[in-house]
Amino acid sequence: MIITKEILMNALKELGVEEEQHIMVHTSLSSFGSLISGGTQTVIESLLDSVGKKGTIMMPTQSWKNLDPETGVHGEVTKDEAKIIRETWPAYNKKITPTNTMGSVAEMFRSYPGTNRSNHPSRSVAANGFYSQYFTSNHDLSDIFGLTSPLQKLYEKNGYVLLIGVGYDKNTSIHLADELAKYPSKHTERHYSAVEENGVRVWQRYETLFVDGEDFEKIGEAFEKQFLVKNVTLGEAVIRLMPQRELVDFSVKWIEENRE
């Protein structure tokens, strides 16, 4: 089948997407297994038109290769190669720094007219719509997914999560639960990223919560056993919509009960 903007918007409406909602979207264009007429542009326009002028669409626009090469983000590198990367990797620029493995929709969305992007050099979030500036402002280096992050701001606005052809392993909002939950193995880690300070590129150190998302699929499975998660299938893609606060609150309890 050929998926048009009208078909996609009808599917979103059936799912429960409405005007004035604020939604964190995770998407895989290839998951549809069908031609989308207009591709990534059609997906973005469908989302924005569905929530209207008083709604907001958010997407993760992470550039996680802007981390120390010792973390493995650049694969196997020698000490000399790692040194070169540290000294030459471009400083994060929210207007031009590309995303890393976030998908073609997020990559177009970050520079789409009207989109704002947060200042975090490795874990940025982009937003377009009514609360776009609010959601993306003051994204602290050491608070990637926590109480001052775009995820917490979405939580406070009773926002939603939309998974388009992806699983819970891509559901960034569960990282907010990581921050809120208390569990024995919880700990921080040190990161470095290239940023610009007063017009000068610097290799910035910061401390942040260690997260990996290895149990996110288990959390999603348990969540759907307890809560009704609306879903529709379009082409080969399963699309799910859920209240973010409901998901986060459940995830906090699950993490505290199941993580060592």
PDB file of C-alpha atoms in Angstrom:
ATOM      1  CA  MET A   1       0.000   0.000   0.000  1.00  0.00           C
ATOM      2  CA  ILE A   2       0.956   3.630  -0.433  1.00  0.00           C
ATOM      3  CA  ILE A   3       0.503   5.594   2.787  1.00  0.00           C
ATOM      4  CA  THR A   4      -0.617   9.182   2.266  1.00  0.00           C
ATOM      5  CA  LYS A   5      -0.800  12.006   4.765  1.00  0.00           C
ATOM      6  CA  GLU A   6      -4.568  11.523   5.015  1.00  0.00           C
ATOM      7  CA  ILE A   7      -4.176   7.822   5.800  1.00  0.00           C
ATOM      8  CA  LEU A   8      -1.535   8.512   8.449  1.00  0.00           C
ATOM      9  CA  MET A   9      -3.553  11.280  10.099  1.00  0.00           C
ATOM     10  CA  ASN A  10      -6.635   9.048  10.197  1.00  0.00           C
ATOM     11  CA  ALA A  11      -4.572   6.335  11.899  1.00  0.00           C
ATOM     12  CA  LEU A  12      -3.293   8.831  14.477  1.00  0.00           C
ATOM     13  CA  LYS A  13      -6.845  10.039  15.111  1.00  0.00           C
ATOM     14  CA  GLU A  14      -8.051   6.454  15.572  1.00  0.00           C
ATOM     15  CA  LEU A  15      -5.239   5.945  18.061  1.00  0.00           C
ATOM     16  CA  GLY A  16      -6.329   8.957  20.120  1.00  0.00           C
ATOM     17  CA  VAL A  17      -3.981  11.725  18.994  1.00  0.00           C
ATOM     18  CA  GLU A  18      -5.802  15.039  19.370  1.00  0.00           C
ATOM     19  CA  GLU A  19      -5.210  18.755  19.162  1.00  0.00           C
ATOM     20  CA  GLU A  20      -3.467  20.394  22.136  1.00  0.00           C
ATOM     21  CA  GLN A  21      -1.650  17.203  23.124  1.00  0.00           C
ATOM     22  CA  HIS A  22       2.096  17.290  23.786  1.00  0.00           C
ATOM     23  CA  ILE A  23       3.770  14.124  22.516  1.00  0.00           C
ATOM     24  CA  MET A  24       7.241  12.599  22.602  1.00  0.00           C
ATOM     25  CA  VAL A  25       7.566  10.663  19.338  1.00  0.00           C
ATOM     26  CA  HIS A  26       9.926   7.780  18.548  1.00  0.00           C
ATOM     27  CA  THR A  27       9.705   6.558  14.984  1.00  0.00           C
ATOM     28  CA  SER A  28      11.191   4.210  12.401  1.00  0.00           C
ATOM     29  CA  LEU A  29      10.237   5.089   8.839  1.00  0.00           C
ATOM     30  CA  SER A  30      11.382   1.718   7.505  1.00  0.00           C
ATOM     31  CA  SER A  31       9.054  -0.126   9.905  1.00  0.00           C
ATOM     32  CA  PHE A  32       6.036   0.723   7.732  1.00  0.00           C
ATOM     33  CA  GLY A  33       7.291  -1.631   5.019  1.00  0.00           C
ATOM     34  CA  SER A  34       5.317   0.493   2.563  1.00  0.00           C
ATOM     35  CA  LEU A  35       5.884   3.633   0.591  1.00  0.00           C
ATOM     36  CA  ILE A  36       4.934   6.781   2.458  1.00  0.00           C
ATOM     37  CA  SER A  37       4.119   9.416  -0.115  1.00  0.00           C
ATOM     38  CA  GLY A  38       6.381  12.284   0.910  1.00  0.00           C
ATOM     39  CA  GLY A  39       8.442  10.188   3.333  1.00  0.00           C
ATOM     40  CA  THR A  40       9.787  11.895   6.423  1.00  0.00           C
ATOM     41  CA  GLN A  41       8.169  15.218   5.532  1.00  0.00           C
ATOM     42  CA  THR A  42       4.727  13.598   5.455  1.00  0.00           C
ATOM     43  CA  VAL A  43       5.278  11.973   8.851  1.00  0.00           C
ATOM     44  CA  ILE A  44       6.327  15.268  10.465  1.00  0.00           C
ATOM     45  CA  GLU A  45       3.502  17.273   8.894  1.00  0.00           C
ATOM     46  CA  SER A  46       0.962  14.637   9.931  1.00  0.00           C
ATOM     47  CA  LEU A  47       2.148  14.782  13.536  1.00  0.00           C
ATOM     48  CA  LEU A  48       2.184  18.583  13.723  1.00  0.00           C
ATOM     49  CA  ASP A  49      -1.198  18.956  12.047  1.00  0.00           C
ATOM     50  CA  SER A  50      -2.710  16.321  14.351  1.00  0.00           C
ATOM     51  CA  VAL A  51      -1.835  18.213  17.539  1.00  0.00           C
ATOM     52  CA  GLY A  52      -2.525  21.666  16.082  1.00  0.00           C
ATOM     53  CA  LYS A  53      -1.071  25.040  17.002  1.00  0.00           C
ATOM     54  CA  LYS A  54      -1.611  24.544  20.740  1.00  0.00           C
ATOM     55  CA  GLY A  55       0.013  21.123  20.785  1.00  0.00           C
ATOM     56  CA  THR A  56       3.673  20.133  20.741  1.00  0.00           C
ATOM     57  CA  ILE A  57       5.656  17.361  19.066  1.00  0.00           C
ATOM     58  CA  MET A  58       8.977  16.286  20.614  1.00  0.00           C
ATOM     59  CA  MET A  59      11.652  13.890  19.391  1.00  0.00           C
ATOM     60  CA  PRO A  60      15.013  12.737  20.764  1.00  0.00           C
ATOM     61  CA  THR A  61      17.802  14.192  18.613  1.00  0.00           C
ATOM     62  CA  GLN A  62      20.759  12.648  20.399  1.00  0.00           C
ATOM     63  CA  SER A  63      24.285  13.094  19.065  1.00  0.00           C
ATOM     64  CA  TRP A  64      25.870  10.528  21.367  1.00  0.00           C
ATOM     65  CA  LYS A  65      29.042  10.213  19.280  1.00  0.00           C
ATOM     66  CA  ASN A  66      30.011  13.475  20.979  1.00  0.00           C
ATOM     67  CA  LEU A  67      31.314  11.468  23.921  1.00  0.00           C
ATOM     68  CA  ASP A  68      34.765  10.284  24.930  1.00  0.00           C
ATOM     69  CA  PRO A  69      36.028   7.621  22.488  1.00  0.00           C
ATOM     70  CA  GLU A  70      36.992   5.423  25.448  1.00  0.00           C
ATOM     71  CA  THR A  71      33.264   4.705  25.889  1.00  0.00           C
ATOM     72  CA  GLY A  72      33.270   2.851  22.574  1.00  0.00           C
ATOM     73  CA  VAL A  73      31.013   5.233  20.660  1.00  0.00           C
ATOM     74  CA  HIS A  74      33.512   5.283  17.784  1.00  0.00           C
ATOM     75  CA  GLY A  75      34.245   1.563  17.837  1.00  0.00           C
ATOM     76  CA  GLU A  76      37.719   0.223  18.403  1.00  0.00           C
ATOM     77  CA  VAL A  77      40.262   3.049  18.292  1.00  0.00           C
ATOM     78  CA  THR A  78      43.890   3.273  19.352  1.00  0.00           C
ATOM     79  CA  LYS A  79      45.080   5.662  22.044  1.00  0.00           C
ATOM     80  CA  ASP A  80      46.518   7.932  19.366  1.00  0.00           C
ATOM     81  CA  GLU A  81      43.252   7.913  17.413  1.00  0.00           C
ATOM     82  CA  ALA A  82      41.269   8.632  20.591  1.00  0.00           C
ATOM     83  CA  LYS A  83      43.526  11.592  21.305  1.00  0.00           C
ATOM     84  CA  ILE A  84      42.885  13.015  17.833  1.00  0.00           C
ATOM     85  CA  ILE A  85      39.122  12.615  18.273  1.00  0.00           C
ATOM     86  CA  ARG A  86      39.184  14.398  21.636  1.00  0.00           C
ATOM     87  CA  GLU A  87      41.145  17.287  20.166  1.00  0.00           C
ATOM     88  CA  THR A  88      39.192  17.702  16.919  1.00  0.00           C
ATOM     89  CA  TRP A  89      35.586  16.533  17.361  1.00  0.00           C
ATOM     90  CA  PRO A  90      33.390  19.563  16.509  1.00  0.00           C
ATOM     91  CA  ALA A  91      31.702  21.406  19.370  1.00  0.00           C
ATOM     92  CA  TYR A  92      27.980  20.728  19.617  1.00  0.00           C
ATOM     93  CA  ASN A  93      25.886  23.192  17.614  1.00  0.00           C
ATOM     94  CA  LYS A  94      22.158  22.633  17.981  1.00  0.00           C
ATOM     95  CA  LYS A  95      21.497  24.086  14.534  1.00  0.00           C
ATOM     96  CA  ILE A  96      23.810  21.808  12.571  1.00  0.00           C
ATOM     97  CA  THR A  97      25.049  18.852  14.661  1.00  0.00           C
ATOM     98  CA  PRO A  98      23.481  15.723  13.147  1.00  0.00           C
ATOM     99  CA  THR A  99      21.666  13.050  15.115  1.00  0.00           C
ATOM    100  CA  ASN A 100      23.165   9.582  15.642  1.00  0.00           C
ATOM    101  CA  THR A 101      20.902   6.572  14.921  1.00  0.00           C
ATOM    102  CA  MET A 102      17.749   8.522  15.773  1.00  0.00           C
ATOM    103  CA  GLY A 103      16.216   7.802  12.369  1.00  0.00           C
ATOM    104  CA  SER A 104      15.470   9.878   9.299  1.00  0.00           C
ATOM    105  CA  VAL A 105      12.346  11.486  10.772  1.00  0.00           C
ATOM    106  CA  ALA A 106      14.187  12.871  13.804  1.00  0.00           C
ATOM    107  CA  GLU A 107      17.069  13.964  11.595  1.00  0.00           C
ATOM    108  CA  MET A 108      14.722  16.074   9.438  1.00  0.00           C
ATOM    109  CA  PHE A 109      12.703  17.228  12.447  1.00  0.00           C
ATOM    110  CA  ARG A 110      15.698  18.807  14.223  1.00  0.00           C
ATOM    111  CA  SER A 111      16.000  21.426  11.453  1.00  0.00           C
ATOM    112  CA  TYR A 112      12.325  21.629  10.478  1.00  0.00           C
ATOM    113  CA  PRO A 113      10.913  25.195  10.419  1.00  0.00           C
ATOM    114  CA  GLY A 114       9.811  26.216  13.913  1.00  0.00           C
ATOM    115  CA  THR A 115      11.714  23.460  15.715  1.00  0.00           C
ATOM    116  CA  ASN A 116      13.734  24.245  18.841  1.00  0.00           C
ATOM    117  CA  ARG A 117      16.486  21.964  20.086  1.00  0.00           C
ATOM    118  CA  SER A 118      17.982  21.664  23.551  1.00  0.00           C
ATOM    119  CA  ASN A 119      21.613  22.492  24.268  1.00  0.00           C
ATOM    120  CA  HIS A 120      22.737  19.102  25.547  1.00  0.00           C
ATOM    121  CA  PRO A 121      25.780  18.067  23.454  1.00  0.00           C
ATOM    122  CA  SER A 122      25.031  14.330  23.415  1.00  0.00           C
ATOM    123  CA  ARG A 123      21.406  13.827  24.531  1.00  0.00           C
ATOM    124  CA  SER A 124      19.465  16.702  23.016  1.00  0.00           C
ATOM    125  CA  VAL A 125      15.702  16.822  22.461  1.00  0.00           C
ATOM    126  CA  ALA A 126      13.898  18.787  19.743  1.00  0.00           C
ATOM    127  CA  ALA A 127      10.369  20.180  19.919  1.00  0.00           C
ATOM    128  CA  ASN A 128       8.004  22.005  17.602  1.00  0.00           C
ATOM    129  CA  GLY A 129       4.766  23.647  18.659  1.00  0.00           C
ATOM    130  CA  PHE A 130       3.173  25.464  21.563  1.00  0.00           C
ATOM    131  CA  TYR A 131       5.661  24.512  24.326  1.00  0.00           C
ATOM    132  CA  SER A 132       8.708  23.934  22.119  1.00  0.00           C
ATOM    133  CA  GLN A 133      10.851  26.630  23.732  1.00  0.00           C
ATOM    134  CA  TYR A 134       9.818  25.630  27.245  1.00  0.00           C
ATOM    135  CA  PHE A 135      10.485  21.927  26.702  1.00  0.00           C
ATOM    136  CA  THR A 136      13.946  22.475  25.226  1.00  0.00           C
ATOM    137  CA  SER A 137      15.275  25.253  27.472  1.00  0.00           C
ATOM    138  CA  ASN A 138      17.886  24.847  30.241  1.00  0.00           C
ATOM    139  CA  HIS A 139      18.828  21.230  29.488  1.00  0.00           C
ATOM    140  CA  ASP A 140      21.592  20.786  32.035  1.00  0.00           C
ATOM    141  CA  LEU A 141      24.698  18.750  31.170  1.00  0.00           C
ATOM    142  CA  SER A 142      24.431  16.637  34.307  1.00  0.00           C
ATOM    143  CA  ASP A 143      20.666  16.160  34.164  1.00  0.00           C
ATOM    144  CA  ILE A 144      20.164  14.335  30.880  1.00  0.00           C
ATOM    145  CA  PHE A 145      16.845  12.685  31.733  1.00  0.00           C
ATOM    146  CA  GLY A 146      16.036  14.082  35.184  1.00  0.00           C
ATOM    147  CA  LEU A 147      14.058  16.701  37.039  1.00  0.00           C
ATOM    148  CA  THR A 148      15.126  19.673  34.890  1.00  0.00           C
ATOM    149  CA  SER A 149      15.120  17.766  31.595  1.00  0.00           C
ATOM    150  CA  PRO A 150      12.625  17.981  28.706  1.00  0.00           C
ATOM    151  CA  LEU A 151      11.210  14.630  29.869  1.00  0.00           C
ATOM    152  CA  GLN A 152      10.242  16.019  33.271  1.00  0.00           C
ATOM    153  CA  LYS A 153       8.687  19.078  31.645  1.00  0.00           C
ATOM    154  CA  LEU A 154       6.578  16.817  29.447  1.00  0.00           C
ATOM    155  CA  TYR A 155       5.587  14.861  32.575  1.00  0.00           C
ATOM    156  CA  GLU A 156       4.432  18.059  34.253  1.00  0.00           C
ATOM    157  CA  LYS A 157       2.278  18.921  31.215  1.00  0.00           C
ATOM    158  CA  ASN A 158       0.605  15.473  31.234  1.00  0.00           C
ATOM    159  CA  GLY A 159       2.115  14.618  27.882  1.00  0.00           C
ATOM    160  CA  TYR A 160       2.063  11.433  25.830  1.00  0.00           C
ATOM    161  CA  VAL A 161       4.491   8.987  24.233  1.00  0.00           C
ATOM    162  CA  LEU A 162       3.978   7.808  20.657  1.00  0.00           C
ATOM    163  CA  LEU A 163       5.920   4.776  19.437  1.00  0.00           C
ATOM    164  CA  ILE A 164       5.792   4.444  15.654  1.00  0.00           C
ATOM    165  CA  GLY A 165       7.193   1.091  14.590  1.00  0.00           C
ATOM    166  CA  VAL A 166       9.630   0.872  17.508  1.00  0.00           C
ATOM    167  CA  GLY A 167       9.626  -0.929  20.848  1.00  0.00           C
ATOM    168  CA  TYR A 168       9.995   0.156  24.444  1.00  0.00           C
ATOM    169  CA  ASP A 169      13.772  -0.087  24.143  1.00  0.00           C
ATOM    170  CA  LYS A 170      13.514   3.242  22.283  1.00  0.00           C
ATOM    171  CA  ASN A 171      11.135   4.767  24.842  1.00  0.00           C
ATOM    172  CA  THR A 172      13.272   7.579  26.275  1.00  0.00           C
ATOM    173  CA  SER A 173      10.692   8.529  28.899  1.00  0.00           C
ATOM    174  CA  ILE A 174      11.540   5.434  30.926  1.00  0.00           C
ATOM    175  CA  HIS A 175      14.907   7.092  31.581  1.00  0.00           C
ATOM    176  CA  LEU A 176      13.014   9.638  33.676  1.00  0.00           C
ATOM    177  CA  ALA A 177      11.905   6.719  35.826  1.00  0.00           C
ATOM    178  CA  ASP A 178      15.590   5.743  36.114  1.00  0.00           C
ATOM    179  CA  GLU A 179      16.205   9.146  37.694  1.00  0.00           C
ATOM    180  CA  LEU A 180      13.202   9.015  40.016  1.00  0.00           C
ATOM    181  CA  ALA A 181      13.524   5.404  41.208  1.00  0.00           C
ATOM    182  CA  LYS A 182      15.640   4.229  44.120  1.00  0.00           C
ATOM    183  CA  TYR A 183      17.552   0.959  43.619  1.00  0.00           C
ATOM    184  CA  PRO A 184      20.835  -0.458  44.969  1.00  0.00           C
ATOM    185  CA  SER A 185      22.858  -0.432  41.729  1.00  0.00           C
ATOM    186  CA  LYS A 186      22.021   3.178  40.877  1.00  0.00           C
ATOM    187  CA  HIS A 187      25.158   5.208  40.195  1.00  0.00           C
ATOM    188  CA  THR A 188      26.591   8.032  38.131  1.00  0.00           C
ATOM    189  CA  GLU A 189      29.289   8.065  35.458  1.00  0.00           C
ATOM    190  CA  ARG A 190      31.645  10.678  34.085  1.00  0.00           C
ATOM    191  CA  HIS A 191      31.220  11.930  30.534  1.00  0.00           C
ATOM    192  CA  TYR A 192      33.077  14.315  28.247  1.00  0.00           C
ATOM    193  CA  SER A 193      31.676  16.203  25.246  1.00  0.00           C
ATOM    194  CA  ALA A 194      32.889  18.910  22.901  1.00  0.00           C
ATOM    195  CA  VAL A 195      31.017  22.174  23.566  1.00  0.00           C
ATOM    196  CA  GLU A 196      31.525  25.836  22.843  1.00  0.00           C
ATOM    197  CA  GLU A 197      32.177  28.271  25.683  1.00  0.00           C
ATOM    198  CA  ASN A 198      32.592  31.968  24.910  1.00  0.00           C
ATOM    199  CA  GLY A 199      33.336  31.155  21.303  1.00  0.00           C
ATOM    200  CA  VAL A 200      35.996  28.572  22.154  1.00  0.00           C
ATOM    201  CA  ARG A 201      35.730  24.784  21.708  1.00  0.00           C
ATOM    202  CA  VAL A 202      36.342  22.939  24.983  1.00  0.00           C
ATOM    203  CA  TRP A 203      36.262  19.266  26.025  1.00  0.00           C
ATOM    204  CA  GLN A 204      33.730  19.480  28.861  1.00  0.00           C
ATOM    205  CA  ARG A 205      33.540  17.012  31.747  1.00  0.00           C
ATOM    206  CA  TYR A 206      30.230  16.282  33.472  1.00  0.00           C
ATOM    207  CA  GLU A 207      28.732  13.690  35.804  1.00  0.00           C
ATOM    208  CA  THR A 208      25.381  12.080  35.058  1.00  0.00           C
ATOM    209  CA  LEU A 209      23.266   9.056  35.963  1.00  0.00           C
ATOM    210  CA  PHE A 210      24.345   5.760  34.381  1.00  0.00           C
ATOM    211  CA  VAL A 211      21.523   4.328  32.254  1.00  0.00           C
ATOM    212  CA  ASP A 212      21.452   1.575  29.650  1.00  0.00           C
ATOM    213  CA  GLY A 213      17.821   0.654  28.958  1.00  0.00           C
ATOM    214  CA  GLU A 214      18.463  -3.095  28.990  1.00  0.00           C
ATOM    215  CA  ASP A 215      15.218  -3.843  30.856  1.00  0.00           C
ATOM    216  CA  PHE A 216      12.975  -1.372  29.012  1.00  0.00           C
ATOM    217  CA  GLU A 217      11.289  -4.091  26.922  1.00  0.00           C
ATOM    218  CA  LYS A 218      10.452  -6.009  30.113  1.00  0.00           C
ATOM    219  CA  ILE A 219       9.039  -2.819  31.613  1.00  0.00           C
ATOM    220  CA  GLY A 220       6.928  -2.223  28.504  1.00  0.00           C
ATOM    221  CA  GLU A 221       5.615  -5.791  28.562  1.00  0.00           C
ATOM    222  CA  ALA A 222       4.628  -5.478  32.226  1.00  0.00           C
ATOM    223  CA  PHE A 223       3.104  -2.032  31.606  1.00  0.00           C
ATOM    224  CA  GLU A 224       0.830  -3.336  28.853  1.00  0.00           C
ATOM    225  CA  LYS A 225      -0.399  -6.166  31.082  1.00  0.00           C
ATOM    226  CA  GLN A 226      -1.655  -3.629  33.598  1.00  0.00           C
ATOM    227  CA  PHE A 227      -2.698  -0.718  31.385  1.00  0.00           C
ATOM    228  CA  LEU A 228      -4.596  -0.508  28.127  1.00  0.00           C
ATOM    229  CA  VAL A 229      -2.197   0.853  25.518  1.00  0.00           C
ATOM    230  CA  LYS A 230      -3.985   1.858  22.339  1.00  0.00           C
ATOM    231  CA  ASN A 231      -2.372   0.660  19.138  1.00  0.00           C
ATOM    232  CA  VAL A 232      -3.067   0.568  15.420  1.00  0.00           C
ATOM    233  CA  THR A 233      -1.217  -1.165  12.596  1.00  0.00           C
ATOM    234  CA  LEU A 234      -0.364   0.810   9.477  1.00  0.00           C
ATOM    235  CA  GLY A 235       1.469  -1.090   6.803  1.00  0.00           C
ATOM    236  CA  GLU A 236       3.735  -3.292   8.891  1.00  0.00           C
ATOM    237  CA  ALA A 237       4.243  -0.734  11.663  1.00  0.00           C
ATOM    238  CA  VAL A 238       2.553  -1.012  15.038  1.00  0.00           C
ATOM    239  CA  ILE A 239       1.840   2.458  16.444  1.00  0.00           C
ATOM    240  CA  ARG A 240       1.260   2.871  20.185  1.00  0.00           C
ATOM    241  CA  LEU A 241       0.071   5.871  22.220  1.00  0.00           C
ATOM    242  CA  MET A 242       0.319   6.088  26.003  1.00  0.00           C
ATOM    243  CA  PRO A 243       0.168   8.764  28.732  1.00  0.00           C
ATOM    244  CA  GLN A 244       3.751   9.535  29.695  1.00  0.00           C
ATOM    245  CA  ARG A 245       3.004  10.117  33.384  1.00  0.00           C
ATOM    246  CA  GLU A 246       1.235   6.773  33.658  1.00  0.00           C
ATOM    247  CA  LEU A 247       4.219   5.053  32.043  1.00  0.00           C
ATOM    248  CA  VAL A 248       6.814   6.816  34.192  1.00  0.00           C
ATOM    249  CA  ASP A 249       4.990   6.226  37.480  1.00  0.00           C
ATOM    250  CA  PHE A 250       4.581   2.531  36.658  1.00  0.00           C
ATOM    251  CA  SER A 251       8.218   2.246  35.576  1.00  0.00           C
ATOM    252  CA  VAL A 252       9.470   3.755  38.848  1.00  0.00           C
ATOM    253  CA  LYS A 253       7.666   1.065  40.829  1.00  0.00           C
ATOM    254  CA  TRP A 254       8.824  -1.709  38.485  1.00  0.00           C
ATOM    255  CA  ILE A 255      12.455  -0.603  38.677  1.00  0.00           C
ATOM    256  CA  GLU A 256      12.410  -0.372  42.466  1.00  0.00           C
ATOM    257  CA  GLU A 257      10.905  -3.867  42.720  1.00  0.00           C
ATOM    258  CA  ASN A 258      13.053  -5.612  40.106  1.00  0.00           C
ATOM    259  CA  ARG A 259      16.482  -4.008  39.813  1.00  0.00           C
ATOM    260  CA  GLU A 260      19.270  -5.068  42.092  1.00  0.00           C
TER     261      GLU A 260
END
